Amino acid sequence: MNKNSVIGFILIFVILFGFSWYQSRQYQKQVEYQAQLDSIARAEKAYADSLWLAEHPEDTVAQSSPAQDLRGMSSRPNIFKDSLLDAAYADSASFVTLANDKVEIVFTTRGAQPYSVKIKDYKAYDSTDLYLIRPGMSQYGVGIYAGENINTKDFVFQVSEATDSTLVMRLPFAKGGYIEQKFTVEEGSYMVRNYMSFVDMGNVIPRNVSMFDIDWNVVIPRLEKGYRNEMQYSKLDYCYPGEKKPEQLGRGGRSDEERVDSKVSWFAFQQQFFSAIVRADDDFASAAFGIKFFEENDPDKNLMACYADLRSEFDLKSGNATIPLDFYFGPNHYRTLKSYDQHYERIIPLGGSVIGLVSRWVIIPVFNFLGKFISNFGVIILILTLLIKLVVSPLTMKSYISSAKMSALKPEMDKLNEKYPKQEDALKKQQAMMDLYKRAGVSPMGGCLPMLLQIPVLYAMFRFFPASIELRQQPFLWADDLSAYDSILNLPFNIPLYGDHVSLFALLMAVSMFLYSKMTSSQMSNDPNMAGMKFMSVWLMPIMMLFICNNLSSGLSYYYLLSNLITMAQTWFVKKYVVKPEKILAQLKANEGKPLPKSKWQQRLEEAQKMQQQMAKEQAKRRR
């Protein structure tokens, strides 16, 4: 064989090898592309599947039915190429239960998936067992190409081990190997550990298949008293690897969908006080999520339908692969979620950076500390309110003293309004009022900053009470659940924005707000320009808060009521015993005729007044 022949054979070999490699790469890309198309199709179909689950619970894949029994007849043609898969498809499902002192999960062998989830140490609002997932309201499946496209939710697995704490189910293949689902639950925990394994699957799954899909559709029922409040605080969360704050879908009761083309660490189907959370040790490669809320009058009392369509990577070069997953079925309790060190606690809506810090580092620790010694949560809220008022009292007292001094100067302010009634004299009146404040030793801005510094605390309480599971189903006085609205009268009709009931705590809170506004409005002058502000503070704000709080947590309305009453008592005490109007007026008379140092504020006012006078003179010259 000459040199040219050798070179020719080498070139032919290189060309054939390169062509084969290229074809293999193209085939792998085609498989992955088709899998992506299938994933998108499943995401688009998931809402319909979830809603169908809610409407036809008796026909879910987890149950055996006459139609499934007919599939086992000998006249039925094969549906799957694999004879063992075909038999598993036609088999009838059975149920196995895992339970501890916290949670009870019933699994169905069809799909080796959760069939129902009961939280043992809580009850639904109607005092029935609390099912986070009611029987048949879940579809969980693993989709993969194993010589043909399959999804585990279509097949009945074989139980290879079943104890109170461990369940192992397997789906064998005719060519050898099996898919295994192992679930374990420990005593005292809401967490279920899952190991999904592909065992000896080298002859079943092609080597170029490096991904599989997980799709989970769940219908979450209504568990609380008030639909609006429950819907407002229910949502779908998902978190990127390395991030502390999860992303949110469906916040405020809005149905929504989202496709995520990057890695996802975990996601949560979150009801107001309970969640189903799934986390992958090695992260999900991509995901698609969706949430849709049911109407309030849904006959089956369903709250929302959620789906997660996930893609995961795995390495099956050795024929074996194990994918660890965590399933959390439990309460949105801050300390419990935080104990898993995965930032699950961030799904609790405690507010943004500043507000969240106040809630996490001040309110929750104090609330939990008091809860160790006091069982009545109405009393705990009272003590918490008193403690908050005590801590901020150095700031609030300055505000109250400043307000009381302003009230003492009201007769003098009314005189200035009479002296400068015209709009063009506004700057003169402002300058005269500043002189009045300075001679009396009053800072007009003295009450503003302390009040602004209290806003984070007030808003933190607004976020804390509706999201605090500690208040759930805790009675106090006429309220049977401090986490929901209280009602002393159910109306036969619905008032827009208000509701179909009368909340006494919300009503008392609005009345206290009205009385406090009337008390503080007495210090305002009779300036016509202040009439709008008076109307807003005395009438509009209390009415607005009544409408807002009528459907919110009764614990929140109770807290605002207590806060208003304590504030009124502090204001009365300052006016009665701290600030003496006669001393303020005596100081004002003593400083009459004395030159006072001009503040920067006064200097700016005088400069503005001079500019106004100069402009008036120039306009007068032009008219001439």
Coordinates of C-alpha atoms in Angstrom, one line a residue:
M1 CA 0.0 0.0 0.0
N2 CA 1.6 3.2 -1.1
K3 CA 1.7 6.5 0.7
N4 CA -1.3 8.1 -1.1
S5 CA -3.5 5.1 -0.3
V6 CA -2.7 5.4 3.4
I7 CA -3.4 9.1 3.4
G8 CA -6.7 8.3 1.5
F9 CA -7.8 5.7 4.1
I10 CA -6.9 8.1 7.0
L11 CA -8.9 10.9 5.4
I12 CA -11.9 8.6 4.8
F13 CA -11.7 7.5 8.5
V14 CA -11.5 11.1 9.7
I15 CA -14.4 12.1 7.5
L16 CA -16.5 9.2 8.7
F17 CA -15.7 9.8 12.3
G18 CA -16.3 13.5 12.0
F19 CA -19.6 12.9 10.2
S20 CA -20.7 10.4 12.9
W21 CA -19.7 12.8 15.7
Y22 CA -21.6 15.6 14.0
Q23 CA -24.7 13.5 13.6
S24 CA -24.5 12.4 17.2
R25 CA -24.3 16.1 18.3
Q26 CA -27.2 17.1 16.1
Y27 CA -29.3 14.2 17.4
Q28 CA -28.6 15.2 21.0
K29 CA -29.5 18.9 20.3
Q30 CA -32.6 17.7 18.6
V31 CA -33.6 15.6 21.6
E32 CA -32.9 18.5 24.0
Y33 CA -34.8 20.9 21.8
Q34 CA -37.8 18.5 21.6
A35 CA -37.7 18.1 25.4
Q36 CA -37.8 21.9 25.7
L37 CA -40.8 22.0 23.4
D38 CA -42.5 19.3 25.5
S39 CA -41.7 21.3 28.7
I40 CA -43.2 24.4 27.3
A41 CA -46.3 22.5 26.2
R42 CA -46.7 21.1 29.7
A43 CA -46.3 24.5 31.2
E44 CA -49.0 25.9 29.0
K45 CA -51.3 22.9 29.8
A46 CA -50.7 22.9 33.5
Y47 CA -53.4 25.4 34.4
A48 CA -56.0 23.3 32.7
D49 CA -54.7 20.2 34.4
S50 CA -54.9 21.9 37.9
L51 CA -58.4 23.2 37.3
W52 CA -59.5 19.8 36.0
L53 CA -58.1 18.3 39.2
A54 CA -60.3 20.6 41.2
E55 CA -63.4 19.8 39.2
H56 CA -62.9 16.0 38.9
P57 CA -61.2 14.8 42.1
E58 CA -62.8 11.4 41.6
D59 CA -61.0 10.8 38.3
T60 CA -57.4 11.6 39.2
V61 CA -54.6 9.3 38.2
A62 CA -54.0 8.4 41.8
Q63 CA -57.3 6.5 42.0
S64 CA -58.4 3.2 40.6
S65 CA -61.5 3.3 38.5
P66 CA -63.5 1.0 36.2
A67 CA -61.7 2.6 33.3
Q68 CA -58.4 1.6 34.7
D69 CA -59.6 -1.9 35.3
L70 CA -60.6 -2.2 31.7
R71 CA -57.1 -1.3 30.7
G72 CA -56.0 -4.6 32.1
M73 CA -58.1 -6.7 29.8
S74 CA -56.2 -9.0 27.5
S75 CA -57.9 -7.5 24.4
R76 CA -56.2 -4.2 25.0
P77 CA -53.4 -3.4 22.6
N78 CA -50.0 -2.5 24.1
I79 CA -49.6 1.2 24.7
F80 CA -45.9 1.2 25.7
K81 CA -43.0 -0.7 24.0
D82 CA -41.7 -1.9 27.4
S83 CA -43.8 -4.8 28.5
L84 CA -43.3 -4.1 32.2
L85 CA -44.2 -0.4 31.7
D86 CA -47.3 -1.6 29.9
A87 CA -48.3 -3.8 32.8
A88 CA -47.6 -1.1 35.3
Y89 CA -49.8 1.3 33.3
A90 CA -52.7 -1.2 33.5
D91 CA -52.2 -2.1 37.2
S92 CA -54.4 -0.8 40.0
A93 CA -53.1 1.7 42.5
S94 CA -52.8 1.2 46.3
F95 CA -52.1 3.6 49.1
V96 CA -49.3 3.8 51.7
T97 CA -49.1 6.3 54.6
L98 CA -46.1 8.0 56.2
A99 CA -46.7 9.8 59.4
N100 CA -45.1 11.3 62.5
D101 CA -46.4 13.6 65.2
K102 CA -46.5 16.6 62.8
V103 CA -47.7 15.5 59.4
E104 CA -49.5 12.6 57.7
I105 CA -48.8 12.0 54.0
V106 CA -50.7 9.4 52.0
F107 CA -48.9 8.2 48.9
T108 CA -50.3 6.5 45.9
T109 CA -48.3 3.8 44.1
R110 CA -49.5 5.3 40.8
G111 CA -46.7 7.7 40.2
A112 CA -45.1 7.1 43.6
Q113 CA -46.5 10.5 44.5
P114 CA -48.2 12.3 47.4
Y115 CA -52.0 11.7 47.3
S116 CA -52.9 13.8 50.3
V117 CA -51.1 15.8 53.1
K118 CA -52.6 16.4 56.5
I119 CA -51.0 18.8 59.0
K120 CA -51.7 17.1 62.4
D121 CA -51.2 19.9 64.9
Y122 CA -53.5 22.4 63.2
K123 CA -57.2 22.5 62.3
A124 CA -59.0 24.3 59.4
Y125 CA -61.3 27.2 60.3
D126 CA -64.3 24.9 60.4
S127 CA -62.5 22.7 63.0
T128 CA -62.1 19.8 60.5
D129 CA -58.7 18.2 59.8
L130 CA -56.3 20.5 58.0
Y131 CA -55.5 19.1 54.6
L132 CA -52.9 21.2 52.9
I133 CA -53.4 18.8 49.9
R134 CA -56.8 17.2 49.9
P135 CA -57.1 13.6 48.6
G136 CA -56.5 13.5 44.8
M137 CA -55.7 17.2 44.5
S138 CA -52.1 16.7 43.4
Q139 CA -50.4 15.3 40.3
Y140 CA -46.6 14.8 40.5
G141 CA -44.6 13.1 37.8
V142 CA -41.1 12.7 36.4
G143 CA -40.8 12.8 32.7
I144 CA -37.9 11.2 30.9
Y145 CA -36.9 9.6 27.6
A146 CA -36.3 5.9 28.2
G147 CA -36.5 4.6 24.6
E148 CA -39.9 6.3 24.6
N149 CA -41.3 9.4 26.4
I150 CA -42.7 8.3 29.7
N151 CA -44.0 10.1 32.8
T152 CA -43.9 8.3 36.2
K153 CA -47.4 9.5 37.2
D154 CA -48.9 7.1 34.6
F155 CA -47.5 3.9 36.1
V156 CA -48.1 1.9 39.3
F157 CA -44.8 1.4 41.3
Q158 CA -44.0 -1.6 43.3
V159 CA -43.6 -1.1 47.1
S160 CA -40.3 -2.6 48.2
E161 CA -40.2 -1.1 51.7
A162 CA -42.8 0.5 53.9
T163 CA -42.5 1.5 57.5
D164 CA -43.9 4.4 59.5
S165 CA -41.0 6.6 58.6
T166 CA -39.7 5.2 55.2
L167 CA -41.4 4.3 52.0
V168 CA -39.5 2.9 48.9
M169 CA -41.3 2.3 45.6
R170 CA -39.8 1.1 42.3
L171 CA -40.8 1.0 38.7
P172 CA -38.9 -1.8 36.9
F173 CA -38.1 -2.0 33.1
A174 CA -37.9 -5.1 30.9
K175 CA -34.4 -4.4 29.8
G176 CA -33.3 -4.3 33.5
G177 CA -33.0 -1.5 36.0
Y178 CA -35.7 0.6 37.7
I179 CA -36.7 4.1 38.8
E180 CA -36.9 4.3 42.6
Q181 CA -38.6 6.8 44.8
K182 CA -37.6 6.8 48.5
F183 CA -39.4 9.0 51.0
T184 CA -38.4 9.4 54.7
V185 CA -39.8 11.5 57.5
E186 CA -38.3 12.1 60.9
E187 CA -40.3 12.5 64.2
G188 CA -41.0 16.1 65.1
S189 CA -40.4 17.4 61.6
Y190 CA -42.5 18.7 58.7
M191 CA -39.7 17.9 56.2
V192 CA -39.9 14.8 53.9
R193 CA -36.6 13.7 52.4
N194 CA -36.9 12.2 48.9
Y195 CA -34.2 10.3 47.0
M196 CA -35.2 9.7 43.3
S197 CA -32.8 7.2 41.8
F198 CA -32.2 5.7 38.4
V199 CA -30.7 2.3 39.0
D200 CA -28.9 0.2 36.4
M201 CA -30.6 2.2 33.6
G202 CA -27.7 2.2 31.2
N203 CA -29.6 -0.1 28.8
V204 CA -32.8 1.8 29.0
I205 CA -32.0 5.5 29.0
P206 CA -29.7 6.7 26.0
R207 CA -26.4 8.1 27.0
N208 CA -27.1 11.4 25.3
V209 CA -30.1 12.0 27.6
S210 CA -28.8 14.3 30.4
M211 CA -32.0 15.9 31.6
F212 CA -35.4 14.9 33.0
D213 CA -38.5 16.9 33.9
I214 CA -40.6 17.2 37.1
D215 CA -44.1 18.6 36.8
W216 CA -46.3 19.1 39.9
N217 CA -49.9 20.4 39.8
V218 CA -51.6 21.1 43.1
V219 CA -54.9 22.6 44.2
I220 CA -54.7 24.3 47.6
P221 CA -58.0 24.5 49.5
R222 CA -59.3 27.4 51.6
L223 CA -58.3 27.0 55.2
E224 CA -59.1 30.3 56.9
K225 CA -62.1 32.4 57.8
G226 CA -61.8 35.4 55.5
Y227 CA -61.4 34.7 51.7
R228 CA -60.0 38.2 50.9
N229 CA -57.4 38.1 53.7
E230 CA -56.3 34.5 52.8
M231 CA -56.1 35.3 49.1
Q232 CA -54.1 38.5 49.8
Y233 CA -51.4 36.6 51.7
S234 CA -51.2 33.5 49.5
K235 CA -48.8 33.3 46.6
L236 CA -46.1 31.2 44.8
D237 CA -42.4 31.8 45.7
Y238 CA -39.2 30.7 44.1
C239 CA -35.6 31.4 45.0
Y240 CA -32.4 31.5 42.9
P241 CA -29.3 29.8 44.2
G242 CA -27.3 32.0 46.6
E243 CA -30.1 34.6 46.9
K244 CA -31.7 35.4 50.2
K245 CA -34.9 37.0 49.0
P246 CA -37.3 34.8 46.9
E247 CA -39.2 36.0 43.9
Q248 CA -43.0 36.1 44.1
L249 CA -45.9 35.2 41.9
G250 CA -49.6 35.9 42.6
R251 CA -49.1 38.5 45.3
G252 CA -52.3 40.2 46.3
G253 CA -54.5 37.5 44.7
R254 CA -53.4 38.1 41.1
S255 CA -53.2 35.0 38.8
D256 CA -49.8 34.9 37.1
E257 CA -47.3 32.7 35.2
E258 CA -43.5 33.0 34.9
R259 CA -40.8 31.1 32.9
V260 CA -37.3 31.0 34.5
D261 CA -34.4 30.1 32.2
S262 CA -31.8 30.0 34.9
K263 CA -31.2 27.7 37.9
V264 CA -33.8 27.6 40.8
S265 CA -32.9 26.4 44.3
W266 CA -36.4 26.0 45.7
F267 CA -40.1 27.0 45.2
A268 CA -43.1 27.2 47.5
F269 CA -46.9 26.9 47.0
Q270 CA -47.7 29.3 49.8
Q271 CA -51.1 29.5 51.5
Q272 CA -51.5 32.3 54.0
F273 CA -50.3 30.2 56.9
F274 CA -49.1 26.9 55.4
S275 CA -46.8 25.9 52.5
A276 CA -45.6 23.1 50.3
I277 CA -41.9 23.7 49.6
V278 CA -39.6 21.7 47.3
R279 CA -35.8 22.1 47.1
A280 CA -33.2 20.3 45.0
D281 CA -29.8 19.8 46.5
D282 CA -28.2 20.4 43.1
D283 CA -30.7 23.0 42.0
F284 CA -33.2 22.8 39.2
A285 CA -31.8 23.8 35.8
S286 CA -34.8 25.8 34.7
A287 CA -38.5 26.2 35.6
A288 CA -41.9 27.4 34.7
F289 CA -44.4 28.4 37.4
G290 CA -48.0 29.4 37.5
I291 CA -50.8 30.3 40.0
K292 CA -54.5 30.9 39.5
F293 CA -57.0 31.9 42.2
F294 CA -60.5 30.5 42.5
E295 CA -63.5 32.8 43.0
E296 CA -64.8 33.3 46.5
N297 CA -68.0 31.4 45.7
D298 CA -66.2 28.3 44.5
P299 CA -68.4 25.4 45.6
D300 CA -65.5 23.1 46.5
K301 CA -63.9 25.8 48.7
N302 CA -60.7 25.8 46.6
L303 CA -58.3 28.7 47.0
M304 CA -55.7 28.4 44.2
A305 CA -54.3 26.1 41.6
C306 CA -50.5 26.1 41.3
Y307 CA -48.0 24.4 39.0
A308 CA -44.3 23.9 38.8
D309 CA -42.7 22.6 35.6
L310 CA -39.0 21.9 36.3
R311 CA -36.0 20.7 34.4
S312 CA -33.1 19.0 36.1
E313 CA -29.7 17.7 35.0
F314 CA -28.2 14.3 35.8
D315 CA -25.3 12.2 34.9
L316 CA -26.1 8.6 33.9
K317 CA -22.8 7.6 32.5
S318 CA -22.5 4.8 35.0
G319 CA -26.1 3.7 34.6
N320 CA -27.0 5.0 38.1
A321 CA -27.9 8.5 39.4
T322 CA -29.6 9.8 42.5
I323 CA -31.3 13.1 42.9
P324 CA -32.0 14.3 46.5
L325 CA -35.0 16.5 47.0
D326 CA -36.6 18.0 50.1
F327 CA -40.4 18.4 50.6
Y328 CA -41.7 20.7 53.3
F329 CA -45.4 20.4 54.3
G330 CA -46.0 22.6 57.2
P331 CA -46.8 26.0 58.8
N332 CA -45.3 29.4 57.8
H333 CA -43.8 29.7 61.3
Y334 CA -40.8 32.0 61.3
R335 CA -38.5 30.0 63.6
T336 CA -39.4 26.7 62.1
L337 CA -38.7 27.8 58.5
K338 CA -35.5 29.6 59.6
S339 CA -34.2 26.4 61.3
Y340 CA -33.7 24.8 57.8
D341 CA -31.2 27.5 56.9
Q342 CA -32.5 27.9 53.3
H343 CA -34.1 31.3 53.7
Y344 CA -37.6 29.7 53.7
E345 CA -38.7 32.2 56.3
R346 CA -38.4 34.9 53.7
I347 CA -41.7 33.8 52.2
I348 CA -43.5 35.3 55.2
P349 CA -44.5 38.8 54.1
L350 CA -42.9 40.9 56.9
G351 CA -42.0 43.9 54.7
G352 CA -39.0 45.3 52.9
S353 CA -35.5 45.9 54.2
V354 CA -36.1 48.4 57.0
I355 CA -39.6 47.1 57.9
G356 CA -38.5 43.5 57.7
L357 CA -35.6 44.2 60.1
V358 CA -38.0 45.7 62.6
S359 CA -40.2 42.7 62.4
R360 CA -37.5 40.0 62.4
W361 CA -35.2 41.6 65.1
V362 CA -37.7 43.3 67.4
I363 CA -41.3 42.3 67.1
I364 CA -41.0 38.6 66.5
P365 CA -38.4 38.0 69.3
V366 CA -40.5 40.0 71.8
F367 CA -43.7 38.3 70.7
N368 CA -42.2 34.9 71.1
F369 CA -40.6 35.7 74.5
L370 CA -44.0 36.9 75.9
G371 CA -45.6 33.8 74.4
K372 CA -43.5 31.6 76.7
F373 CA -45.2 33.0 79.8
I374 CA -48.6 34.2 78.6
S375 CA -51.2 32.1 76.8
N376 CA -53.7 34.8 76.1
F377 CA -52.6 36.6 72.9
G378 CA -54.9 39.5 73.5
V379 CA -52.9 40.2 76.6
I380 CA -49.6 39.7 74.7
I381 CA -50.7 42.3 72.1
L382 CA -51.5 44.7 75.0
I383 CA -48.1 44.2 76.7
L384 CA -46.3 44.5 73.3
T385 CA -48.1 47.7 72.5
L386 CA -47.1 49.2 75.9
L387 CA -43.5 48.1 75.4
I388 CA -43.4 49.7 72.0
K389 CA -44.9 52.9 73.4
L390 CA -42.4 52.9 76.2
V391 CA -39.4 52.5 73.9
V392 CA -40.5 55.3 71.6
S393 CA -41.7 57.5 74.4
P394 CA -38.6 59.8 74.3
L395 CA -39.4 60.6 70.7
T396 CA -43.2 60.8 71.1
M397 CA -43.0 63.0 74.2
K398 CA -41.1 65.6 72.3
S399 CA -43.8 65.5 69.6
Y400 CA -46.6 65.8 72.2
I401 CA -44.9 68.7 74.0
S402 CA -44.4 70.5 70.7
S403 CA -48.1 69.9 69.8
A404 CA -49.2 71.2 73.2
K405 CA -47.1 74.3 72.9
M406 CA -48.6 75.0 69.4
S407 CA -52.1 74.6 70.9
A408 CA -51.3 77.2 73.6
L409 CA -50.3 79.6 70.9
K410 CA -53.5 79.2 69.0
P411 CA -55.1 82.5 70.1
E412 CA -52.0 84.4 68.9
M413 CA -52.0 82.5 65.6
D414 CA -55.6 83.4 65.1
K415 CA -54.7 87.1 65.6
L416 CA -52.1 86.8 62.8
N417 CA -54.6 85.3 60.5
E418 CA -56.9 88.3 61.1
K419 CA -54.0 90.7 60.6
Y420 CA -52.9 89.1 57.3
P421 CA -56.1 87.9 55.6
K422 CA -54.9 88.4 52.0
Q423 CA -53.1 85.9 49.9
E424 CA -50.4 88.3 48.9
D425 CA -49.5 88.7 52.6
A426 CA -48.8 85.0 53.0
L427 CA -45.0 85.6 53.3
K428 CA -45.5 88.3 55.9
K429 CA -47.8 86.1 57.9
Q430 CA -45.4 83.2 57.7
Q431 CA -42.5 85.4 58.9
A432 CA -44.7 86.7 61.7
M433 CA -45.6 83.2 62.8
M434 CA -41.9 82.2 62.8
D435 CA -41.2 85.2 65.1
L436 CA -44.1 84.1 67.3
Y437 CA -42.7 80.5 67.6
K438 CA -39.2 81.7 68.3
R439 CA -40.3 84.2 71.1
A440 CA -42.4 81.5 72.7
G441 CA -39.6 78.9 72.4
V442 CA -41.6 76.6 70.2
S443 CA -40.2 74.6 67.2
P444 CA -43.0 74.1 64.6
M445 CA -41.1 71.1 63.2
G446 CA -40.4 69.6 66.7
G447 CA -43.3 67.1 66.3
C448 CA -42.7 65.9 62.8
L449 CA -39.4 64.0 63.0
P450 CA -40.4 61.9 66.0
M451 CA -43.6 60.9 64.2
L452 CA -41.7 60.0 61.1
L453 CA -39.4 57.7 63.1
Q454 CA -42.4 55.8 64.3
I455 CA -43.7 54.9 60.9
P456 CA -41.4 51.8 60.4
V457 CA -42.8 50.4 63.7
L458 CA -46.4 51.1 62.7
Y459 CA -46.0 49.5 59.2
A460 CA -44.1 46.5 60.7
M461 CA -47.1 45.8 62.9
F462 CA -49.3 46.2 59.8
R463 CA -47.4 43.4 58.1
F464 CA -46.8 41.2 61.1
F465 CA -50.3 40.6 62.4
P466 CA -52.0 39.2 59.2
A467 CA -48.9 37.0 58.6
S468 CA -48.4 35.7 62.2
I469 CA -49.5 32.1 62.5
E470 CA -49.2 32.5 66.3
L471 CA -52.5 34.5 66.2
R472 CA -54.3 32.0 64.0
Q473 CA -57.5 30.8 65.7
Q474 CA -56.6 32.5 68.9
P475 CA -59.8 33.9 70.5
F476 CA -60.0 37.2 72.4
L477 CA -63.1 38.9 73.8
W478 CA -65.7 38.7 70.9
A479 CA -63.1 37.8 68.2
D480 CA -62.8 34.0 67.6
D481 CA -59.6 34.4 65.5
L482 CA -57.2 37.2 65.9
S483 CA -55.6 36.5 62.5
A484 CA -58.9 37.1 60.7
Y485 CA -61.6 39.7 61.0
D486 CA -64.0 39.8 63.9
S487 CA -67.7 40.2 63.2
I488 CA -70.5 41.3 65.6
L489 CA -73.0 41.6 62.7
N490 CA -73.3 39.7 59.4
L491 CA -75.0 41.9 56.8
P492 CA -77.4 40.4 54.3
F493 CA -75.6 42.3 51.5
N494 CA -72.1 43.3 50.5
I495 CA -70.9 46.9 50.7
P496 CA -68.2 47.6 48.1
L497 CA -64.7 47.9 49.7
Y498 CA -66.2 47.3 53.2
G499 CA -67.6 43.8 53.1
D500 CA -70.7 41.9 54.4
H501 CA -70.0 42.2 58.1
V502 CA -69.3 44.7 60.9
S503 CA -65.9 44.4 62.7
L504 CA -66.2 45.9 66.2
F505 CA -62.4 46.2 66.6
A506 CA -62.2 48.1 63.3
L507 CA -65.1 50.3 64.3
L508 CA -63.6 51.1 67.7
M509 CA -60.3 51.8 66.1
A510 CA -61.9 54.2 63.7
V511 CA -63.7 56.0 66.6
S512 CA -60.5 56.3 68.6
M513 CA -58.8 57.7 65.6
F514 CA -61.6 60.2 65.1
L515 CA -61.5 61.3 68.8
Y516 CA -57.7 61.7 68.7
S517 CA -57.9 63.8 65.5
K518 CA -60.6 66.0 67.2
M519 CA -58.3 66.4 70.2
T520 CA -55.3 67.5 68.1
S521 CA -57.2 69.5 65.6
S522 CA -58.1 72.0 68.3
Q523 CA -54.5 73.3 68.1
M524 CA -55.0 74.2 64.4
S525 CA -55.7 77.8 63.6
N526 CA -58.9 79.1 62.0
D527 CA -57.0 79.7 58.8
P528 CA -59.3 78.8 55.9
N529 CA -56.3 77.1 54.2
M530 CA -56.3 74.6 57.1
A531 CA -59.9 73.5 56.6
G532 CA -59.0 70.8 54.1
M533 CA -56.4 69.3 56.4
K534 CA -58.8 69.3 59.3
F535 CA -61.4 67.5 57.3
M536 CA -58.9 64.9 56.1
S537 CA -57.5 64.1 59.6
V538 CA -60.8 64.3 61.5
W539 CA -63.2 62.6 59.0
L540 CA -61.6 61.1 56.0
M541 CA -58.7 59.1 57.6
P542 CA -60.9 57.4 60.2
I543 CA -63.4 56.4 57.5
M544 CA -60.7 55.1 55.2
M545 CA -59.1 53.1 58.0
L546 CA -62.5 51.6 58.9
F547 CA -63.0 50.4 55.4
I548 CA -59.4 49.1 55.2
C549 CA -59.4 47.2 58.5
N550 CA -62.9 45.8 58.4
N551 CA -61.6 42.7 56.5
L552 CA -58.1 42.6 58.0
S553 CA -56.8 40.8 61.0
S554 CA -58.8 41.7 64.2
G555 CA -55.4 41.6 66.1
L556 CA -54.2 44.4 63.9
S557 CA -57.3 46.6 64.5
Y558 CA -57.0 45.8 68.2
Y559 CA -53.3 46.9 68.2
Y560 CA -54.2 50.2 66.5
L561 CA -57.1 50.7 69.0
L562 CA -54.7 50.3 71.9
S563 CA -52.1 52.5 70.3
N564 CA -54.6 55.3 69.7
L565 CA -55.9 55.1 73.3
I566 CA -52.4 55.2 74.8
T567 CA -51.5 58.1 72.5
M568 CA -54.6 60.0 73.6
A569 CA -53.7 59.4 77.3
Q570 CA -50.1 60.6 76.7
T571 CA -51.4 63.7 74.9
W572 CA -53.8 64.5 77.7
F573 CA -51.1 64.0 80.3
V574 CA -48.7 66.4 78.5
K575 CA -51.4 69.1 78.1
K576 CA -52.6 68.7 81.7
Y577 CA -49.3 68.4 83.7
V578 CA -46.3 69.1 81.5
V579 CA -47.1 72.1 79.3
K580 CA -48.6 75.2 81.0
P581 CA -50.2 77.6 78.5
E582 CA -49.7 80.6 80.9
K583 CA -46.0 79.9 81.0
I584 CA -45.8 79.9 77.2
L585 CA -47.7 83.2 77.0
A586 CA -45.6 84.7 79.8
Q587 CA -42.4 83.8 77.9
L588 CA -43.9 85.3 74.7
K589 CA -44.6 88.6 76.5
A590 CA -41.2 88.7 78.2
N591 CA -39.5 88.4 74.7
E592 CA -41.6 91.1 73.1
G593 CA -39.4 93.9 71.8
K594 CA -36.2 91.9 72.2
P595 CA -34.1 91.3 69.1
L596 CA -34.0 87.6 68.2
P597 CA -31.3 85.9 66.3
K598 CA -32.5 85.0 62.8
S599 CA -32.5 81.4 61.8
K600 CA -31.6 80.3 58.3
W601 CA -35.3 79.6 57.8
Q602 CA -36.2 83.2 58.7
Q603 CA -33.4 84.5 56.5
R604 CA -34.7 82.6 53.5
L605 CA -38.2 83.9 54.2
E606 CA -37.0 87.5 54.4
E607 CA -35.1 87.0 51.1
A608 CA -38.1 85.6 49.5
Q609 CA -40.2 88.5 50.8
K610 CA -37.7 91.0 49.5
M611 CA -37.7 89.3 46.1
Q612 CA -41.5 89.4 46.0
Q613 CA -41.6 93.1 46.9
Q614 CA -39.0 93.8 44.2
M615 CA -41.0 92.0 41.6
A616 CA -44.1 93.9 42.7
K617 CA -42.3 97.2 42.2
E618 CA -41.0 96.2 38.8
Q619 CA -44.5 95.2 37.7
A620 CA -45.9 98.5 38.9
K621 CA -43.2 100.4 36.9
R622 CA -44.1 98.5 33.7
R623 CA -47.8 99.3 34.1
R624 CA -46.9 103.0 34.2

